[in-house]
PDB file of C-alpha atoms in Angstrom:
ATOM      1  CA  ASP Y1155     -10.067   3.326 -20.040  1.00 90.00           C
ATOM      2  CA  ILE Y1156      -7.826   3.552 -16.943  1.00 96.00           C
ATOM      3  CA  GLN Y1157      -4.851   1.418 -16.925  1.00 97.00           C
ATOM      4  CA  LEU Y1158      -3.258  -0.333 -14.001  1.00 98.00           C
ATOM      5  CA  THR Y1159       0.423  -1.201 -13.665  1.00 98.00           C
ATOM      6  CA  GLN Y1160       1.339  -3.555 -10.924  1.00 98.00           C
ATOM      7  CA  SER Y1161       5.009  -4.025  -9.872  1.00 97.00           C
ATOM      8  CA  PRO Y1162       6.836  -6.313  -9.749  1.00 97.00           C
ATOM      9  CA  SER Y1163       5.132  -9.000 -11.945  1.00 97.00           C
ATOM     10  CA  THR Y1164       6.809 -12.098  -9.618  1.00 97.00           C
ATOM     11  CA  LEU Y1165       8.230 -11.743  -6.393  1.00 96.00           C
ATOM     12  CA  SER Y1166      10.114 -14.112  -4.715  1.00 96.00           C
ATOM     13  CA  ALA Y1167      10.099 -14.055  -0.745  1.00 96.00           C
ATOM     14  CA  SER Y1168      10.373 -16.081   2.375  1.00 96.00           C
ATOM     15  CA  VAL Y1169       8.262 -16.789   5.226  1.00 96.00           C
ATOM     16  CA  GLY Y1170       8.349 -13.770   7.738  1.00 96.00           C
ATOM     17  CA  ASP Y1171       9.232 -11.266   4.819  1.00 97.00           C
ATOM     18  CA  ARG Y1172       7.607  -8.107   4.696  1.00 97.00           C
ATOM     19  CA  VAL Y1173       6.183  -7.870   1.136  1.00 97.00           C
ATOM     20  CA  ILE Y1174       5.050  -4.715  -0.876  1.00 98.00           C
ATOM     21  CA  ILE Y1175       3.294  -4.636  -4.206  1.00 98.00           C
ATOM     22  CA  THR Y1176       2.683  -1.331  -6.091  1.00 98.00           C
ATOM     23  CA  CYS Y1177      -0.173  -0.570  -8.328  1.00 98.00           C
ATOM     24  CA  ARG Y1178      -0.028   2.698 -10.509  1.00 98.00           C
ATOM     25  CA  ALA Y1179      -2.939   3.965 -12.324  1.00 98.00           C
ATOM     26  CA  SER Y1180      -2.724   5.965 -15.501  1.00 98.00           C
ATOM     27  CA  GLN Y1181      -4.937   8.658 -14.250  1.00 97.00           C
ATOM     28  CA  SER Y1182      -6.224   9.619 -10.578  1.00 97.00           C
ATOM     29  CA  ILE Y1183      -8.714   6.873  -9.409  1.00 97.00           C
ATOM     30  CA  ASN Y1184      -9.021   8.722  -5.684  1.00 96.00           C
ATOM     31  CA  ILE Y1185      -9.290   6.000  -3.363  1.00 97.00           C
ATOM     32  CA  TRP Y1186     -11.493   3.681  -5.365  1.00 97.00           C
ATOM     33  CA  LEU Y1187      -8.983   0.718  -5.450  1.00 97.00           C
ATOM     34  CA  ALA Y1188      -9.376  -2.853  -4.256  1.00 98.00           C
ATOM     35  CA  TRP Y1189      -6.996  -5.690  -3.803  1.00 98.00           C
ATOM     36  CA  PHE Y1190      -7.627  -9.412  -4.567  1.00 98.00           C
ATOM     37  CA  GLN Y1191      -5.672 -12.480  -3.718  1.00 98.00           C
ATOM     38  CA  GLN Y1192      -6.092 -15.690  -6.107  1.00 98.00           C
ATOM     39  CA  LYS Y1193      -4.772 -19.174  -5.869  1.00 98.00           C
ATOM     40  CA  PRO Y1194      -4.358 -21.736  -8.493  1.00 96.00           C
ATOM     41  CA  GLY Y1195      -8.064 -23.308  -9.412  1.00 95.00           C
ATOM     42  CA  LYS Y1196      -9.810 -20.819  -7.099  1.00 97.00           C
ATOM     43  CA  ALA Y1197     -12.048 -17.539  -7.473  1.00 98.00           C
ATOM     44  CA  PRO Y1198     -10.123 -14.384  -6.593  1.00 98.00           C
ATOM     45  CA  LYS Y1199     -10.716 -13.177  -2.865  1.00 98.00           C
ATOM     46  CA  LEU Y1200     -11.170  -9.713  -1.631  1.00 97.00           C
ATOM     47  CA  LEU Y1201      -8.615  -8.146   0.689  1.00 98.00           C
ATOM     48  CA  MET Y1202      -8.981  -4.607   0.685  1.00 97.00           C
ATOM     49  CA  TYR Y1203     -11.254  -1.897  -0.698  1.00 97.00           C
ATOM     50  CA  LYS Y1204     -11.425   1.948  -0.821  1.00 97.00           C
ATOM     51  CA  ALA Y1205      -7.518   1.518  -0.934  1.00 97.00           C
ATOM     52  CA  SER Y1206      -7.008   1.005   2.913  1.00 97.00           C
ATOM     53  CA  SER Y1207     -10.101  -0.781   4.298  1.00 96.00           C
ATOM     54  CA  LEU Y1208      -9.463  -4.365   5.123  1.00 97.00           C
ATOM     55  CA  GLU Y1209     -12.033  -6.905   4.090  1.00 96.00           C
ATOM     56  CA  SER Y1210     -13.844  -8.406   6.887  1.00 94.00           C
ATOM     57  CA  GLY Y1211     -12.022 -11.880   8.188  1.00 96.00           C
ATOM     58  CA  VAL Y1212      -8.899 -11.054   6.214  1.00 97.00           C
ATOM     59  CA  PRO Y1213      -5.772 -11.106   8.592  1.00 97.00           C
ATOM     60  CA  SER Y1214      -4.297  -7.833   9.695  1.00 97.00           C
ATOM     61  CA  ARG Y1215      -0.756  -8.507   8.408  1.00 97.00           C
ATOM     62  CA  PHE Y1216      -2.512  -7.214   5.232  1.00 98.00           C
ATOM     63  CA  SER Y1217      -2.584  -3.399   4.717  1.00 98.00           C
ATOM     64  CA  GLY Y1218      -3.289  -1.087   1.749  1.00 98.00           C
ATOM     65  CA  SER Y1219      -2.377   2.562   1.266  1.00 98.00           C
ATOM     66  CA  GLY Y1220      -2.385   5.295  -1.317  1.00 98.00           C
ATOM     67  CA  SER Y1221      -4.781   7.541  -3.360  1.00 97.00           C
ATOM     68  CA  GLY Y1222      -4.631   9.471  -6.754  1.00 97.00           C
ATOM     69  CA  THR Y1223      -2.274   7.180  -8.854  1.00 98.00           C
ATOM     70  CA  GLU Y1224       0.020   5.421  -6.528  1.00 98.00           C
ATOM     71  CA  PHE Y1225      -1.006   2.553  -4.231  1.00 98.00           C
ATOM     72  CA  THR Y1226       0.639  -0.243  -2.145  1.00 98.00           C
ATOM     73  CA  LEU Y1227      -0.366  -3.608  -0.718  1.00 98.00           C
ATOM     74  CA  THR Y1228       1.818  -4.725   2.228  1.00 98.00           C
ATOM     75  CA  ILE Y1229       2.164  -7.948   3.821  1.00 98.00           C
ATOM     76  CA  SER Y1230       3.971  -7.437   7.204  1.00 97.00           C
ATOM     77  CA  SER Y1231       5.216 -10.910   7.853  1.00 97.00           C
ATOM     78  CA  LEU Y1232       4.411 -13.294   4.999  1.00 97.00           C
ATOM     79  CA  GLN Y1233       2.798 -16.692   5.805  1.00 96.00           C
ATOM     80  CA  PRO Y1234       2.986 -19.784   3.761  1.00 95.00           C
ATOM     81  CA  ASP Y1235      -0.879 -19.361   2.852  1.00 96.00           C
ATOM     82  CA  ASP Y1236      -0.069 -16.200   1.318  1.00 97.00           C
ATOM     83  CA  PHE Y1237       1.807 -17.517  -1.690  1.00 94.00           C
ATOM     84  CA  ALA Y1238      -0.533 -16.396  -4.436  1.00 97.00           C
ATOM     85  CA  THR Y1239      -1.223 -14.146  -7.143  1.00 98.00           C
ATOM     86  CA  TYR Y1240      -2.459 -10.672  -6.365  1.00 98.00           C
ATOM     87  CA  TYR Y1241      -4.431  -8.185  -8.356  1.00 98.00           C
ATOM     88  CA  CYS Y1242      -5.315  -4.428  -8.085  1.00 98.00           C
ATOM     89  CA  GLN Y1243      -8.735  -3.239  -9.409  1.00 98.00           C
ATOM     90  CA  GLN Y1244      -9.961   0.102 -10.011  1.00 97.00           C
ATOM     91  CA  TYR Y1245     -13.561   1.147  -9.745  1.00 95.00           C
ATOM     92  CA  SER Y1246     -13.428   4.865 -10.221  1.00 94.00           C
ATOM     93  CA  SER Y1247     -14.666   4.836 -13.766  1.00 92.00           C
ATOM     94  CA  TYR Y1248     -17.608   3.170 -15.267  1.00 91.00           C
ATOM     95  CA  GLU Y1249     -15.219   0.639 -17.048  1.00 95.00           C
ATOM     96  CA  TRP Y1250     -13.569  -1.247 -14.357  1.00 96.00           C
ATOM     97  CA  THR Y1251      -9.940  -2.587 -14.718  1.00 97.00           C
ATOM     98  CA  PHE Y1252      -7.699  -4.962 -13.279  1.00 98.00           C
ATOM     99  CA  GLY Y1253      -3.844  -4.856 -13.075  1.00 98.00           C
ATOM    100  CA  GLN Y1254      -2.060  -7.627 -14.568  1.00 98.00           C
ATOM    101  CA  GLY Y1255      -1.136  -9.462 -11.379  1.00 98.00           C
ATOM    102  CA  THR Y1256       1.826 -10.126  -9.114  1.00 98.00           C
ATOM    103  CA  LYS Y1257       2.827 -13.522  -8.349  1.00 98.00           C
ATOM    104  CA  VAL Y1258       4.405 -14.035  -4.762  1.00 98.00           C
ATOM    105  CA  GLU Y1259       6.632 -17.108  -4.998  1.00 96.00           C
ATOM    106  CA  ILE Y1260       8.507 -19.152  -2.469  1.00 88.00           C
ATOM    107  CA  LYS Y1261      12.059 -17.980  -2.314  1.00 87.00           C
TER     108      LYS Y1261
ATOM    109  CA  GLN P 493     -24.393 -17.929   4.153  1.00 95.00           C
ATOM    110  CA  VAL P 494     -23.632 -16.129   0.885  1.00 96.00           C
ATOM    111  CA  GLN P 495     -23.415 -18.321  -2.202  1.00 97.00           C
ATOM    112  CA  LEU P 496     -23.077 -17.696  -5.937  1.00 98.00           C
ATOM    113  CA  VAL P 497     -23.512 -21.042  -7.774  1.00 98.00           C
ATOM    114  CA  GLN P 498     -22.610 -21.042 -11.407  1.00 97.00           C
ATOM    115  CA  SER P 499     -23.594 -23.335 -14.152  1.00 91.00           C
ATOM    116  CA  GLY P 500     -21.313 -26.254 -15.434  1.00 90.00           C
ATOM    117  CA  PRO P 501     -18.609 -26.046 -17.894  1.00 94.00           C
ATOM    118  CA  ASP P 502     -19.423 -25.418 -21.718  1.00 94.00           C
ATOM    119  CA  LEU P 503     -17.907 -26.707 -25.024  1.00 97.00           C
ATOM    120  CA  LYS P 504     -18.883 -24.371 -27.897  1.00 97.00           C
ATOM    121  CA  ARG P 505     -18.176 -23.787 -31.704  1.00 97.00           C
ATOM    122  CA  PRO P 506     -16.815 -20.746 -32.885  1.00 97.00           C
ATOM    123  CA  GLY P 507     -19.624 -18.416 -34.013  1.00 97.00           C
ATOM    124  CA  ALA P 508     -22.067 -20.000 -31.327  1.00 98.00           C
ATOM    125  CA  SER P 509     -23.508 -18.346 -28.095  1.00 98.00           C
ATOM    126  CA  VAL P 510     -23.183 -19.212 -24.328  1.00 97.00           C
ATOM    127  CA  LYS P 511     -25.242 -18.213 -21.536  1.00 97.00           C
ATOM    128  CA  VAL P 512     -23.685 -18.671 -17.950  1.00 98.00           C
ATOM    129  CA  SER P 513     -25.928 -18.500 -15.183  1.00 98.00           C
ATOM    130  CA  CYS P 514     -25.299 -17.416 -11.322  1.00 98.00           C
ATOM    131  CA  GLU P 515     -27.694 -18.527  -8.758  1.00 98.00           C
ATOM    132  CA  ALA P 516     -27.445 -16.319  -5.548  1.00 98.00           C
ATOM    133  CA  SER P 517     -28.562 -17.293  -2.054  1.00 97.00           C
ATOM    134  CA  GLY P 518     -28.127 -16.005   1.489  1.00 97.00           C
ATOM    135  CA  PHE P 519     -28.700 -12.291   0.863  1.00 96.00           C
ATOM    136  CA  THR P 520     -31.172  -9.932  -0.593  1.00 96.00           C
ATOM    137  CA  PHE P 521     -30.595 -10.236  -4.377  1.00 97.00           C
ATOM    138  CA  THR P 522     -31.996  -6.875  -5.288  1.00 96.00           C
ATOM    139  CA  GLU P 523     -29.767  -4.825  -2.949  1.00 96.00           C
ATOM    140  CA  TYR P 524     -26.422  -5.699  -5.123  1.00 96.00           C
ATOM    141  CA  TYR P 525     -24.881  -5.311  -8.588  1.00 97.00           C
ATOM    142  CA  MET P 526     -23.625  -8.586 -10.446  1.00 98.00           C
ATOM    143  CA  HIS P 527     -20.429  -8.188 -12.090  1.00 98.00           C
ATOM    144  CA  TRP P 528     -18.849 -10.404 -14.489  1.00 98.00           C
ATOM    145  CA  VAL P 529     -15.122 -11.301 -14.864  1.00 98.00           C
ATOM    146  CA  ARG P 530     -13.192 -13.763 -16.920  1.00 98.00           C
ATOM    147  CA  GLN P 531      -9.929 -15.301 -16.924  1.00 98.00           C
ATOM    148  CA  ALA P 532      -8.382 -16.867 -19.836  1.00 98.00           C
ATOM    149  CA  PRO P 533      -5.984 -19.866 -19.241  1.00 96.00           C
ATOM    150  CA  GLY P 534      -2.949 -18.793 -17.610  1.00 95.00           C
ATOM    151  CA  GLN P 535      -3.821 -14.960 -17.907  1.00 97.00           C
ATOM    152  CA  GLY P 536      -5.241 -12.107 -15.623  1.00 97.00           C
ATOM    153  CA  LEU P 537      -8.631 -11.051 -14.721  1.00 98.00           C
ATOM    154  CA  GLU P 538     -10.763  -9.254 -17.255  1.00 98.00           C
ATOM    155  CA  TRP P 539     -13.733  -7.307 -16.175  1.00 98.00           C
ATOM    156  CA  MET P 540     -16.892  -7.608 -18.540  1.00 98.00           C
ATOM    157  CA  GLY P 541     -19.506  -5.489 -17.051  1.00 98.00           C
ATOM    158  CA  TRP P 542     -22.270  -5.181 -14.482  1.00 97.00           C
ATOM    159  CA  ILE P 543     -26.196  -5.703 -14.307  1.00 98.00           C
ATOM    160  CA  ASN P 544     -28.062  -3.814 -11.217  1.00 97.00           C
ATOM    161  CA  LEU P 545     -30.005  -6.682  -9.783  1.00 97.00           C
ATOM    162  CA  ASN P 546     -32.816  -4.262  -8.750  1.00 97.00           C
ATOM    163  CA  THR P 547     -33.487  -2.311 -11.766  1.00 97.00           C
ATOM    164  CA  GLY P 548     -31.970  -4.417 -14.609  1.00 97.00           C
ATOM    165  CA  ASP P 549     -29.561  -1.675 -15.646  1.00 97.00           C
ATOM    166  CA  THR P 550     -26.360  -2.766 -17.278  1.00 97.00           C
ATOM    167  CA  ASN P 551     -22.869  -1.478 -18.221  1.00 97.00           C
ATOM    168  CA  TYR P 552     -20.707  -3.371 -20.314  1.00 97.00           C
ATOM    169  CA  ALA P 553     -16.831  -3.096 -20.928  1.00 97.00           C
ATOM    170  CA  GLN P 554     -16.506  -1.540 -24.522  1.00 96.00           C
ATOM    171  CA  ARG P 555     -14.564  -4.388 -25.896  1.00 96.00           C
ATOM    172  CA  PHE P 556     -17.861  -6.521 -25.212  1.00 97.00           C
ATOM    173  CA  GLN P 557     -20.283  -3.921 -26.401  1.00 95.00           C
ATOM    174  CA  GLY P 558     -22.681  -5.670 -29.074  1.00 96.00           C
ATOM    175  CA  ARG P 559     -21.800  -9.203 -28.025  1.00 98.00           C
ATOM    176  CA  VAL P 560     -22.614  -9.523 -24.456  1.00 98.00           C
ATOM    177  CA  THR P 561     -26.180  -9.543 -22.697  1.00 98.00           C
ATOM    178  CA  MET P 562     -26.334  -9.511 -19.002  1.00 98.00           C
ATOM    179  CA  THR P 563     -29.946 -10.056 -17.349  1.00 98.00           C
ATOM    180  CA  ARG P 564     -31.291 -11.433 -14.266  1.00 98.00           C
ATOM    181  CA  ASP P 565     -34.586 -13.121 -12.928  1.00 98.00           C
ATOM    182  CA  THR P 566     -35.133 -11.836  -9.443  1.00 97.00           C
ATOM    183  CA  SER P 567     -37.931 -14.482  -8.884  1.00 97.00           C
ATOM    184  CA  LEU P 568     -34.896 -17.124  -9.128  1.00 98.00           C
ATOM    185  CA  SER P 569     -32.411 -14.912  -7.518  1.00 98.00           C
ATOM    186  CA  THR P 570     -30.394 -15.779 -10.734  1.00 98.00           C
ATOM    187  CA  ALA P 571     -28.273 -13.530 -12.865  1.00 98.00           C
ATOM    188  CA  TYR P 572     -27.087 -14.552 -16.490  1.00 98.00           C
ATOM    189  CA  MET P 573     -24.479 -13.460 -18.857  1.00 98.00           C
ATOM    190  CA  ASP P 574     -24.967 -14.167 -22.538  1.00 98.00           C
ATOM    191  CA  LEU P 575     -21.821 -13.882 -24.955  1.00 98.00           C
ATOM    192  CA  ARG P 576     -22.492 -14.107 -28.674  1.00 98.00           C
ATOM    193  CA  ARG P 577     -20.201 -14.802 -31.911  1.00 98.00           C
ATOM    194  CA  LEU P 578     -17.713 -16.989 -29.934  1.00 98.00           C
ATOM    195  CA  ARG P 579     -14.125 -17.024 -30.862  1.00 97.00           C
ATOM    196  CA  SER P 580     -11.335 -19.322 -29.744  1.00 97.00           C
ATOM    197  CA  ASP P 581      -9.954 -16.485 -27.594  1.00 97.00           C
ATOM    198  CA  ASP P 582     -13.253 -16.243 -25.481  1.00 98.00           C
ATOM    199  CA  THR P 583     -12.124 -19.570 -23.914  1.00 98.00           C
ATOM    200  CA  ALA P 584     -11.819 -18.774 -20.259  1.00 98.00           C
ATOM    201  CA  ILE P 585     -13.303 -19.015 -16.901  1.00 98.00           C
ATOM    202  CA  TYR P 586     -16.225 -16.869 -16.313  1.00 98.00           C
ATOM    203  CA  TYR P 587     -16.909 -15.562 -12.988  1.00 98.00           C
ATOM    204  CA  CYS P 588     -19.857 -13.777 -11.321  1.00 98.00           C
ATOM    205  CA  ALA P 589     -19.197 -11.494  -8.306  1.00 98.00           C
ATOM    206  CA  ARG P 590     -21.532  -9.392  -6.353  1.00 97.00           C
ATOM    207  CA  LYS P 591     -21.083  -5.701  -5.204  1.00 96.00           C
ATOM    208  CA  TYR P 592     -23.321  -3.826  -2.720  1.00 93.00           C
ATOM    209  CA  VAL P 593     -25.258  -1.082  -4.344  1.00 88.00           C
ATOM    210  CA  GLU P 594     -24.166   1.500  -1.933  1.00 85.00           C
ATOM    211  CA  GLY P 595     -20.837   2.649  -0.767  1.00 79.00           C
ATOM    212  CA  GLY P 596     -17.429   2.171  -1.895  1.00 83.00           C
ATOM    213  CA  TYR P 597     -17.439  -1.517  -1.665  1.00 88.00           C
ATOM    214  CA  SER P 598     -15.906  -3.936  -4.349  1.00 90.00           C
ATOM    215  CA  LEU P 599     -16.714  -7.780  -5.228  1.00 96.00           C
ATOM    216  CA  ASP P 600     -16.763  -9.271  -2.114  1.00 95.00           C
ATOM    217  CA  TYR P 601     -18.275 -12.767  -3.126  1.00 97.00           C
ATOM    218  CA  TRP P 602     -17.535 -14.662  -5.986  1.00 98.00           C
ATOM    219  CA  GLY P 603     -19.038 -17.629  -7.806  1.00 98.00           C
ATOM    220  CA  GLN P 604     -16.854 -20.775  -8.388  1.00 97.00           C
ATOM    221  CA  GLY P 605     -16.085 -19.976 -12.134  1.00 97.00           C
ATOM    222  CA  ASN P 606     -17.474 -21.749 -15.346  1.00 95.00           C
ATOM    223  CA  LEU P 607     -15.069 -22.713 -17.867  1.00 97.00           C
ATOM    224  CA  VAL P 608     -16.129 -22.055 -21.452  1.00 98.00           C
ATOM    225  CA  THR P 609     -14.153 -23.773 -23.906  1.00 98.00           C
ATOM    226  CA  VAL P 610     -14.500 -22.508 -27.825  1.00 98.00           C
ATOM    227  CA  SER P 611     -13.272 -24.861 -30.067  1.00 97.00           C
ATOM    228  CA  SER P 612     -14.026 -26.572 -33.371  1.00 94.00           C
TER     229      SER P 612
END
């Protein structure tokens, strides 16, 4: 199955910072990558799909890019509501997989 | 509005089975897949498989093959996930999440999650 590796695992940042999270796939997944945000005790929330398509209702400070094996999620100006754990997820193969997660903490 | 409402928490003994339900409303049930994802305490997300809510076709993650069965009842707009031969490391929150059958979308609505605890 396709492995996804996120970096960093933990990120400390301040409100207003630009934050970039990277997701690398063990083989090409074209653009079939999604990003999710999860807060403690809550279900994940879809942010991006097809690598760079913003899900309806998600603030425009979130953006995604990449194709093939390397992808990024960028938060242009971190807001208090953005402190959470972020997961990438590939849906290129029949066996879907998630990255291990990146926790964005308050600096 | 779209809702996926899952059944309540479960406590099971090792070796037993659990069946988690996911009742859908607010959308056309048969136009979607239902995926199941689990999350062990303090851990990441683990994809388990999907069921096509129209045809009933299924696709399971290899590690759950032979232990999991996903079904649906279109008359009740409800999907089910049955996991057998439970072990302590199956203790997790189990989520259902829908995906539109066409296009390159991912899991846009999720259930609230269902904690399954496996303990003797």
